[in-house]
Amino acid sequence: MMQHQNPIFIPGPTNTPDVLKAAMNISNFDHRAPDFADHYMPLLSDLKKVFKTETGQILLFSATGTGGWEGAISNTLCPSDKVLIARYGMFSQRWIDLCQRFGLDVEVVDCEWGTGAPIEEFGRRLCADTQGHIKAVLVTHNETATAVKSDVHGVRKVMDTANHEALLMVDAVSSLASMEFRMDDWGVDIAITGAQKGFMLNTGLAIVGVSPKAMQATKTATLPRCFFDFNDMANANAIGSYPYTPPVQLFNGLRASVSLLLNEGMNNVYARHHRIAEGVRASVVAWGLDLCAQTPDLYSDTVTAIMVPQEKDANLITQHAYKAYGVSFGGGLGQMAGKLFRIGHLGAMTDVMALSGIATAEMVMVDLGYNIKLGSGVAAAQQVYQKGYDD
Amino acid sequence: MMQHQNPIFIPGPTNTPDVLKAAMNISNFDHRAPDFADHYMPLLSDLKKVFKTETGQILLFSATGTGGWEGAISNTLCPSDKVLIARYGMFSQRWIDLCQRFGLDVEVVDCEWGTGAPIEEFGRRLCADTQGHIKAVLVTHNETATAVKSDVHGVRKVMDTANHEALLMVDAVSSLASMEFRMDDWGVDIAITGAQKGFMLNTGLAIVGVSPKAMQATKTATLPRCFFDFNDMANANAIGSYPYTPPVQLFNGLRASVSLLLNEGMNNVYARHHRIAEGVRASVVAWGLDLCAQTPDLYSDTVTAIMVPQEKDANLITQHAYKAYGVSFGGGLGQMAGKLFRIGHLGAMTDVMALSGIATAEMVMVDLGYNIKLGSGVAAAQQVYQKGYDD
Amino acid sequence: MMQHQNPIFIPGPTNTPDVLKAAMNISNFDHRAPDFADHYMPLLSDLKKVFKTETGQILLFSATGTGGWEGAISNTLCPSDKVLIARYGMFSQRWIDLCQRFGLDVEVVDCEWGTGAPIEEFGRRLCADTQGHIKAVLVTHNETATAVKSDVHGVRKVMDTANHEALLMVDAVSSLASMEFRMDDWGVDIAITGAQKGFMLNTGLAIVGVSPKAMQATKTATLPRCFFDFNDMANANAIGSYPYTPPVQLFNGLRASVSLLLNEGMNNVYARHHRIAEGVRASVVAWGLDLCAQTPDLYSDTVTAIMVPQEKDANLITQHAYKAYGVSFGGGLGQMAGKLFRIGHLGAMTDVMALSGIATAEMVMVDLGYNIKLGSGVAAAQQVYQKGYDD
Amino acid sequence: MMQHQNPIFIPGPTNTPDVLKAAMNISNFDHRAPDFADHYMPLLSDLKKVFKTETGQILLFSATGTGGWEGAISNTLCPSDKVLIARYGMFSQRWIDLCQRFGLDVEVVDCEWGTGAPIEEFGRRLCADTQGHIKAVLVTHNETATAVKSDVHGVRKVMDTANHEALLMVDAVSSLASMEFRMDDWGVDIAITGAQKGFMLNTGLAIVGVSPKAMQATKTATLPRCFFDFNDMANANAIGSYPYTPPVQLFNGLRASVSLLLNEGMNNVYARHHRIAEGVRASVVAWGLDLCAQTPDLYSDTVTAIMVPQEKDANLITQHAYKAYGVSFGGGLGQMAGKLFRIGHLGAMTDVMALSGIATAEMVMVDLGYNIKLGSGVAAAQQVYQKGYDD
């Protein structure tokens, strides 16, 4: 019971600052009132600063990131259209599955889990696609299941090299507002995230950035859509309105969240996430364990996936942590089930909170017979988190 | 500013009781924790009592009622399937539009706004459809735009008379948990509502009741869907799980809301809504105005749509009420724009709150030169609301 | 249950705006942290604008207004000191009782309930007190039990005429931040209020304005005190500190409340309360009932006390209102028990909310056999509240 | 900003569980409504289980623990009455000061800070007081400034041995509801605590247990009191009422808090606090530092006071912790200023939260040049907190 007071260490939903909980705890009001637009339109505008886009627009759907994936596809593509995507974790796999259900011709590049988007292979296939059959390239920016960050900018570069016209769609659910993301600079056409990750809110918003080129594609796209229709939303937004009943509590929370982020400064937000992640990774080294991510350039700053020794069952870690210490870690998903556990450290995380997660993981592993020295991971992280003193 | 303390009189979102606001104001937690199912499964079970179904199951999507409409269609039908539906207001119109966008063959029965589902005409067409081309009959139970209640049970009866196999799908967004609704008794295959109406919560849940027959239809339905996939949801629910990140705050709120409703007793909930609505309608009579709903059997107990004299612009009522008194009423939609205004009185409404809405409407109309006597509508409603005294 | 959603119509505690509830819903923090003073000191400073004092200082005690009464006495007086005070209602009576318990020589002027501070009589006694035995004159600004406002400025004038050195202490619990109050202009030495009235917060703060002269009196006062010691508090405040654990949630709420009041403008706050009160009083006239307050100059703008016909029991009104309609009115206190009931209308009250209280009172009285026409009081109030239309 | 999400490690106010924050976030209601007593009286009754008294009664004042100290004195004693009390820290000193301000004859036993109530010396003095001049023995159960627990039961025993009639009054502010406390078994006549410690609530309640003997003493006590009058409160309570405006939000919070405590079981609550404290103390040993408390029997389970090396300034620890890491520790008070810092670990604390405090203290001390090994204290605490695994 008291254990519910502990932070959660899952890669979303995240720990919500009190000020954002308060912002979401408002009464329903009339979304057709004349002053609704006075709050809504500046919010949409400020969100562009978080997405780092000036030419794109931001659409807010009452759904989750999965709904954002669906909207990205259904608004821009036609049945049987070819899309290029790599599978390197559970969430890229799920997007593939969604595309297949919508009748797309999904060209899957299978990669080892622990690696990221295969830039060179993408480049080769795009260059080979001289007829332009590939209508979209889909990239999972931060594969939450393996804690691997992909090089979205790199994908854009090979698309440009191939002079390819495909849309670039990015699942930025567990990266945006936590790790560097530059929609315009990276030439991203559709960027998708949710409220419950970097924005630190309750679940319930698919937040989608859409480039002018992607909006143009909606004119010819024939996949059916209605709830996630980009044009309904964009047209309503243009007059400060919304096509159906909006989740105003989440909008108000998002308003406060965006202000919090912009006040901290996006670069500071990224730096904080990087510092905390570095501390967690230092712990893993101290424990003598391996990350799932194969090389440092792939390390995610929002979640860390830690391989357990072959003879161990990682599921016992999440179970024991929850039962004995009241702490939630992420488990292994799909082919990684039992092989790794994950420490989420995005959103309203502090060094101090991270240390309690690391300390707990240590206790759990020692309880389970791992050959780990209590305090070792914490000490390694503390060295990263120390602030020094020169007042 | 202080005006925001006034109740809202729109037909949803509704006024939220403090206890439900508190229930939604909880921290994020791990939906993959072992005890998630302990809360989730009894909630799904208790919801069946509100829908009055024993054979059906309840699915909760992170979306709004519009998403529920979409899921109903996409999970059970194939492209070009024929559906039968009547247009008698903005919300039935929107569902028609959705069906058309999904490529269905929509057989529309156009009715005068102010009337409800044309039972006899439906019966004729269903009897004529000896080949069973019609795959679904769609009914908007409570047309929020005109405050008209349709006879869902009557539709079921003509379907049975015609011995027709079509699915019966009902938009119960602004009726369920406020007005009588009997999913099993009325043979409803899919019933759709949202969190922000009779359940008195924040916006963000499409709450869908699905009969075994409708679940069976998903096996052959070929319209694409993923986010709203009934089988993904039902399969996850069966093991106390959820197919994507669930909006746990709304679940917790729904838990509290269902308890509130069941404690009050569904029949008492209906009776309260009826009494409040009777008071509002008595006011309209006292004002010498007409309802949009043409006959008493069509009167909605959750919203009242009031026609203004021909020379008047009803939009001025909603604008002036908001600006001068800080009160939100509903406006006219579609062909009724400017011709009527609406008083919403569903959810956590009391007689006392309703009186303040009626009193405000009176002041607004007198301000705008209507020939109405101050206090007249209030007095008429008071006569309905009086409790007598025999302690 | 739903009835708890109704506004309350007691003369405090009052209805709390959502924004103030949110401001009080913060986590505990360290009141000895270096930045505590950054929030606390500007709050104390801004409170002076509400009290309308520049030379005085504001002290915040973790208590209620009753604690403020006690602190006023114990910090400035010695055992057996003479104080002059009139008894014209339950709250002036209670202050008298407190003074007596502290061993003061209490010179009570008994007045009819329904009248206010007897300015002329006070003047006579002060002039006669050539030896300066009277150390303090105590005035209940707004006698909540009878809804009578006294002329504090008038008391000051007769004190000045008598050239009397006594301290002027004012119970402004149910007037300050709602009705005009000018600490400096009126020469008030100690002004006392609480958080749960005009400041619209939870109960738990005695908010006390203290003049330099009153602070000087603490040097020679020998009544024992510690928890309410003005010097402990003032000395701590001077360095941005607090002498014991402060109720930081109420401080944060008070911060928001003061901002709300100052943004609305104190004169607008007073005008709003006056307008609402005028409407309530118009209702009473329409009902053919009498106010307890004997003349218009005595009418309170925060509460209205309504005499019932002699053959009636006013307690039945409050009981029936609560039981049948879920509405709280104030009852008669002391010698007025059963003879009057009270409608509180201070704090976050709107015209619209007031109308629901008036409408309820009407129904209650008709239920109880009063000869009152439904809608009559509402109509009278509506005429006061109408805003007209000239957009 | 994000740092405000960290737990606080001060010995009160404490970290408040979400469920208690929600319980305190309710709207004002009418405390004179007929059903107020239905909530209030069972609360008072259940509080007796936390105080472990059957014969005593619990009084709730809108104040802090300091107000409880004052009420204990002013309700039971006369001017110049002799009281026996030992000074061994800042909070016992403050109670002494209060007694002196109220004109009592305070017989102070000065003890070294770091020790507790001097049982034997008390025994000697009580035996010597054959005339019964000592009217009350005052004991600070848990001296928060030095983290020393005194043996209240031992004091009772020497009182009994001396066959002394004095009242036994106990400041249990930072012990009750966290550390074992047995009002009846230990023969405590007045026990005082506040809402913001073991009850985990906002500041604003003095919670006082009063024995029949202490209530009897009020009959002859002549010190002035009104706000804290025990008889006013007890008489009101007897009929489910309250003598002035009650802080109903705190009452509702207390209701939830008492349920939380009783559900956990008081012995489990004590055991949890003991385990957490043992972990913190193990850290101190690992750091090579000393506790202020001189012997293990004196160790407090709610707060730990840690001496810093002579050449160090402990104030830098609290300052640097707050500034660099956003963590609040307690500083040294009075003669201990600069010589020690304190880690509070009472209320809604978990092992996991405690580890983050320990880890932070380590970083802070290393930053400040202490000869301490990062991770060493954490490891020592982890060994205490480990749960083992035998599922």
Coordinates of N, CA and C in Angstrom, one line a residue, chain A residues 233-293:
Chain A
M233 N -9.5 16.9 -38.6 CA -8.8 17.5 -37.4 C -8.2 18.9 -37.8
A234 N -7.5 18.9 -38.9 CA -6.8 20.1 -39.3 C -7.8 21.2 -39.7
N235 N -8.8 20.8 -40.3 CA -9.8 21.9 -40.7 C -10.5 22.4 -39.4
A236 N -10.8 21.6 -38.5 CA -11.4 22.1 -37.2 C -10.4 22.9 -36.5
N237 N -9.1 22.4 -36.4 CA -8.1 23.2 -35.7 C -7.9 24.6 -36.3
A238 N -8.0 24.7 -37.6 CA -7.8 26.0 -38.3 C -8.7 27.0 -37.7
I239 N -9.9 26.6 -37.2 CA -10.8 27.6 -36.7 C -10.9 27.5 -35.2
G240 N -9.9 26.9 -34.6 CA -9.9 26.7 -33.1 C -10.9 25.8 -32.6
S241 N -11.3 24.8 -33.4 CA -12.3 23.9 -33.0 C -11.8 22.5 -33.0
Y242 N -12.7 21.5 -32.8 CA -12.3 20.1 -32.6 C -13.4 19.3 -33.2
P243 N -13.1 18.2 -34.0 CA -14.2 17.5 -34.7 C -15.1 16.7 -33.8
Y244 N -14.7 16.4 -32.6 CA -15.6 15.6 -31.7 C -15.3 16.1 -30.3
T245 N -15.9 15.5 -29.3 CA -15.6 15.9 -28.0 C -14.2 15.8 -27.6
P246 N -13.5 16.9 -27.3 CA -12.1 16.8 -26.9 C -11.8 16.5 -25.5
P247 N -10.7 15.8 -25.2 CA -10.4 15.5 -23.8 C -9.7 16.7 -23.2
V248 N -10.5 17.6 -22.7 CA -10.0 18.9 -22.3 C -9.1 18.8 -21.1
Q249 N -9.2 17.8 -20.2 CA -8.3 17.7 -19.1 C -6.9 17.4 -19.6
L250 N -6.8 16.6 -20.6 CA -5.5 16.3 -21.1 C -4.9 17.5 -21.9
F251 N -5.8 18.2 -22.5 CA -5.3 19.4 -23.2 C -4.7 20.4 -22.2
N252 N -5.4 20.5 -21.1 CA -4.9 21.4 -20.0 C -3.6 20.9 -19.4
G253 N -3.5 19.6 -19.3 CA -2.3 19.0 -18.8 C -1.2 19.2 -19.8
L254 N -1.5 19.1 -21.1 CA -0.5 19.2 -22.1 C 0.0 20.7 -22.1
R255 N -0.9 21.6 -21.9 CA -0.5 23.0 -21.9 C 0.5 23.2 -20.8
A256 N 0.3 22.6 -19.6 CA 1.2 22.8 -18.5 C 2.5 22.0 -18.8
S257 N 2.4 20.9 -19.4 CA 3.6 20.1 -19.7 C 4.5 20.8 -20.7
V258 N 3.9 21.3 -21.7 CA 4.7 22.0 -22.7 C 5.4 23.2 -22.1
S259 N 4.7 23.9 -21.2 CA 5.3 25.1 -20.6 C 6.5 24.6 -19.7
L260 N 6.3 23.5 -19.0 CA 7.4 22.9 -18.2 C 8.6 22.6 -19.0
L261 N 8.3 22.0 -20.1 CA 9.4 21.5 -21.0 C 10.2 22.8 -21.6
L262 N 9.4 23.7 -22.1 CA 10.0 24.8 -22.7 C 10.7 25.7 -21.7
N263 N 10.2 25.8 -20.5 CA 10.9 26.5 -19.5 C 12.2 25.9 -19.1
E264 N 12.2 24.6 -19.0 CA 13.5 23.9 -18.7 C 14.4 24.0 -19.9
G265 N 13.8 24.1 -21.1 CA 14.7 24.2 -22.3 C 14.8 22.8 -22.9
M266 N 14.5 22.6 -24.1 CA 14.5 21.2 -24.7 C 15.9 20.6 -24.6
N267 N 17.0 21.4 -24.8 CA 18.3 20.9 -24.7 C 18.6 20.4 -23.2
N268 N 18.1 21.2 -22.3 CA 18.3 20.7 -20.9 C 17.5 19.5 -20.6
V269 N 16.3 19.4 -21.2 CA 15.5 18.2 -21.0 C 16.3 17.0 -21.5
Y270 N 16.9 17.1 -22.8 CA 17.6 16.0 -23.3 C 18.8 15.7 -22.5
A271 N 19.5 16.7 -22.0 CA 20.7 16.5 -21.2 C 20.4 15.8 -19.9
R272 N 19.3 16.2 -19.3 CA 18.9 15.5 -18.0 C 18.6 14.0 -18.3
H273 N 17.9 13.7 -19.3 CA 17.6 12.3 -19.7 C 18.9 11.6 -20.0
H274 N 19.8 12.3 -20.6 CA 21.1 11.6 -20.9 C 21.9 11.3 -19.7
R275 N 22.0 12.3 -18.8 CA 22.7 12.1 -17.6 C 22.1 10.9 -16.7
I276 N 20.8 10.9 -16.6 CA 20.2 9.9 -15.8 C 20.5 8.5 -16.5
A277 N 20.4 8.4 -17.8 CA 20.6 7.2 -18.5 C 22.0 6.7 -18.3
E278 N 23.0 7.7 -18.4 CA 24.4 7.3 -18.2 C 24.6 6.7 -16.9
G279 N 23.9 7.2 -15.9 CA 24.1 6.6 -14.5 C 23.5 5.2 -14.5
V280 N 22.4 5.0 -15.1 CA 21.8 3.6 -15.1 C 22.8 2.7 -15.9
R281 N 23.3 3.2 -17.0 CA 24.2 2.3 -17.7 C 25.5 2.0 -17.0
A282 N 26.0 3.0 -16.2 CA 27.2 2.8 -15.4 C 26.9 1.7 -14.4
S283 N 25.6 1.6 -13.8 CA 25.3 0.6 -12.9 C 25.3 -0.8 -13.6
V284 N 24.9 -0.8 -14.8 CA 24.9 -2.1 -15.5 C 26.3 -2.6 -15.7
V285 N 27.2 -1.7 -16.0 CA 28.6 -2.1 -16.1 C 29.1 -2.6 -14.8
A286 N 28.8 -1.9 -13.7 CA 29.2 -2.3 -12.4 C 28.7 -3.7 -12.0
W287 N 27.5 -4.0 -12.5 CA 26.9 -5.3 -12.2 C 27.5 -6.4 -13.1
G288 N 28.3 -6.0 -14.1 CA 28.8 -7.0 -15.0 C 27.8 -7.6 -15.9
L289 N 26.8 -6.8 -16.2 CA 25.7 -7.3 -17.1 C 25.8 -6.6 -18.5
D290 N 25.1 -7.1 -19.4 CA 25.1 -6.5 -20.7 C 23.8 -5.8 -21.1
L291 N 23.9 -4.7 -21.9 CA 22.8 -4.1 -22.4 C 22.3 -4.9 -23.6
C292 N 21.0 -4.8 -23.9 CA 20.5 -5.4 -25.1 C 21.0 -4.6 -26.3
A293 N 21.1 -3.3 -26.2 CA 21.6 -2.4 -27.3 C 23.0 -2.8 -27.5

